[in-house]
Amino acid sequence: MPIPILSCDRNSKEVYSRFLSGAREDLSSATSRILPILEDVRTKGDSALFCYTEKFDGIKLSKLTLNPKEIQTNVDSKTKEAFLRAKSNIEAFHMAQKREAWSKVIDGNRLGVKYTPIPSLAVYAPGGKALYPSSVLMGIIPAKIAGVQSIQLITPPQKEGIPEILVWLTQILEIDRIVTVGGAQGIAAAAYGTESVPKSEFIVGPGNSYVAAAKSYLSGQGLIGIDSPAGPSEVCIIADATSNPKWIACDMLSQAEHGEDSSAILLTTEVSFAEKVRDELEIAFRERPKRLEMKQKAIYENSSILVFPTMEDCIWFSNELAPEHLEIQTRDNDSVFAKIEHAGSVFLGPYSPVAMGDYISGTNHILPTARGSRIYSSLGVDTFLKRVTFQEVTKESLETLYPYVKLMSELEGLDEEHGTSVKVRTKGQT
Amino acid sequence: MPIPILSCDRNSKEVYSRFLSGAREDLSSATSRILPILEDVRTKGDSALFCYTEKFDGIKLSKLTLNPKEIQTNVDSKTKEAFLRAKSNIEAFHMAQKREAWSKVIDGNRLGVKYTPIPSLAVYAPGGKALYPSSVLMGIIPAKIAGVQSIQLITPPQKEGIPEILVWLTQILEIDRIVTVGGAQGIAAAAYGTESVPKSEFIVGPGNSYVAAAKSYLSGQGLIGIDSPAGPSEVCIIADATSNPKWIACDMLSQAEHGEDSSAILLTTEVSFAEKVRDELEIAFRERPKRLEMKQKAIYENSSILVFPTMEDCIWFSNELAPEHLEIQTRDNDSVFAKIEHAGSVFLGPYSPVAMGDYISGTNHILPTARGSRIYSSLGVDTFLKRVTFQEVTKESLETLYPYVKLMSELEGLDEEHGTSVKVRTKGQT
């Protein structure tokens, strides 16, 4: 049972609708399990954090935070070189996103915008096997460039100590502290603040369902800001017969490597090309059998090759899908990209597999999933900036505009005070 | 019992902490009441909308939507002139927020950003006495400028028909349709879509607690995007003795006019000035007794004059408060404003009462409340734009960067497929 090749057009809803459900993980059972934990952290602070860490991580901590500057690290030079190259590229791409204040005169008055950073950020890094140091770069660099003053890393303690690569990253990124508390209790510490852990106003970073449930619940209560909710990772690839079927298969498998619920959708117009990609997937399963069951489940059950009549149809479907990652490998990538409306991060041409953006090109890999790119953006400097609008009205303009304010406020039943607050400033008053 | 004048410094937490709670309305009971309504709309579509409209509004509709072009309106020319002036100023301010695509070469590769609009928007306008046509301008104009293609107005039906001013606004703003369904059922129609009501991806606009609960719940489910959650309206005023105490009192009352839970906080350094404002408030209560009880409750119970030792302390407290509206009326407004980090919309100088921004200056009046301006912005063109990032990696750069990707993906346990997807594109492969 290889990957399904499905011929369809824009009306074949029965064929493609399952890819458009945009389903997110159901967090309701995780939420009910974490609510008592959140409440304990809120009311008992540090002592709840010590207690849950012993219970869930089996570790008796003597203190909850570490100062990165006080920790010895011994990361090898090759690893340092790789992460420093990534850091430099991510910094260059995000520096270009900085915003300038502006003002202009509109109807006689000076109006404008300035941008200010959010005050504080927590970045969550999962423990155990889920070591993603690249996500630490992606979360922290845009915040530093935005000017966020206070940044802390939240991560579960580990018997063998916090991984050296994480500690070294917090050193070169000049992070204030490492909070060695994981799970829902770590998220609660950041949202409420405790004796040892200062409150953060915003939190980003991947985590398991308890972490996701805690982020979602606390954000809903207005206690902390979050990036867009994370779902299974997905890629959409628009390709024609000018592209390399083996490379396309590799890119689909690179997505499948994230988990059995990951999805890779190839959109093309040529059945013979689709068949080549299908065959390359089977070859790859034989050649690279690591985590075979997981990858096959992702490819056979959650992925598909959809063959549409025209390239315009492929573009239309990609916009319906609003994928997290979009690869475009066609005769004319720029003209296809010009028609793309909704996608998190786009990879153009044969030499831009998603893995390049995951690690090193400089774009951010924290992206909206589950069709979220219809309304949300990737993480960026804007995520950590607010637009503060301002105005300075002149005496003359207030005189001119008062009759309009009077009329409009009367219509809304707010003339007595709203209207008066302008009227008292007009000539002949006071 | 006039407004409290409280002397404090940065350590007087017992004095000011109640203003920093950032409490939002508790929507839990409203949420449990609306859940069956949402489910009915999701499963039964139009028939549920007809049914709930008859039940809650006492109106038997023959159809659920109106085409603005087919409705006769007769708005007087003075009213038209006022709203057209406001529209023109709001358009000018928001046009200046448009974003340009860019790209640059980073480490040999072309990286960039383009901005695309969200696909669709619903704007909610409450019915009955809560007629706020100005909010319709504020919600729709930035979306039109962002390029949102499909916009609908959701508003409860009324026995005497939809107010002409609303219909006329939907005509001049070229809105697709008016959906005459209010409350939670109106929000559900927009989020799920029904036979008559196309789904919208985003919803903005004020409403009662059922509307707020429906927006919050559906947004948490990933079904619709929302503006930041609305709380009671508030103003913070930083003023010194160079400002006019009567005008300041009017501005505080203009906030109090929104409801008894509204709040006005005056920050100053001079007790004698504070006393003058207090006296002006009492005079105003005698002179303008309309809705006296409500205004007095807002001023006496939820407002305060805080007298700090220095202007720096006032600025510090304003940043802690992160107010929705901030007025600065001092000797040197620009230098005070330069130190403001968190505020929704700022009003500089003696001729900029909040009412000018509410109606006509051009800034947006849909703003984050409940200390939300620490992390959220006012409604603007950015609200309706997404940042689509892209990259085109060159063959040469891929060769150079492959060793780094290999190393980083090994560290994350993702080398088999992530690493391979880059490796197959290097020289000597395939």
GROMACS .gro file of C-alpha atoms in nm, chain A residues 35-36 54 58 84 87 97 101 112 114 123 172 176 182 196 212 214-215 229 243 280 283 305 309 350 366 368 373 404:
model
   29
   35LEU     CA    1  -0.568   2.268   3.614
   36PRO     CA    2  -0.485   2.157   3.972
   54GLU     CA    3   1.015   1.547   4.236
   58GLY     CA    4   1.202   1.214   3.991
   84LEU     CA    5   2.700   3.042   1.518
   87LYS     CA    6   2.261   3.244   1.455
   97GLN     CA    7   1.219   4.304   1.010
  101ALA     CA    8   0.844   5.489   1.417
  112GLY     CA    9   0.184   5.835   1.419
  114LYS     CA   10   0.593   5.387   1.751
  123VAL     CA   11   1.115   3.017   2.592
  172ILE     CA   12   2.580   3.333   2.373
  176ASP     CA   13   1.888   3.597   3.221
  182GLY     CA   14   0.930   2.139   3.297
  196SER     CA   15   1.235   3.234   4.231
  212ALA     CA   16   0.033   2.291   2.504
  214ALA     CA   17  -0.113   2.495   2.991
  215LYS     CA   18  -0.011   2.754   2.729
  229PRO     CA   19  -0.114   2.688   1.879
  243SER     CA   20   1.177   1.864  -1.064
  280GLU     CA   21   1.113   0.689  -0.482
  283ILE     CA   22   1.297   0.293  -0.244
  305ILE     CA   23  -0.019   1.297  -0.404
  309PRO     CA   24  -0.570   1.928  -1.419
  350PRO     CA   25   1.534   2.270  -0.632
  366ILE     CA   26   0.825   2.841   1.439
  368PRO     CA   27   0.143   2.827   1.221
  373SER     CA   28  -0.143   3.045   0.799
  404TYR     CA   29  -1.863   6.626   1.371
   0.00000   0.00000   0.00000
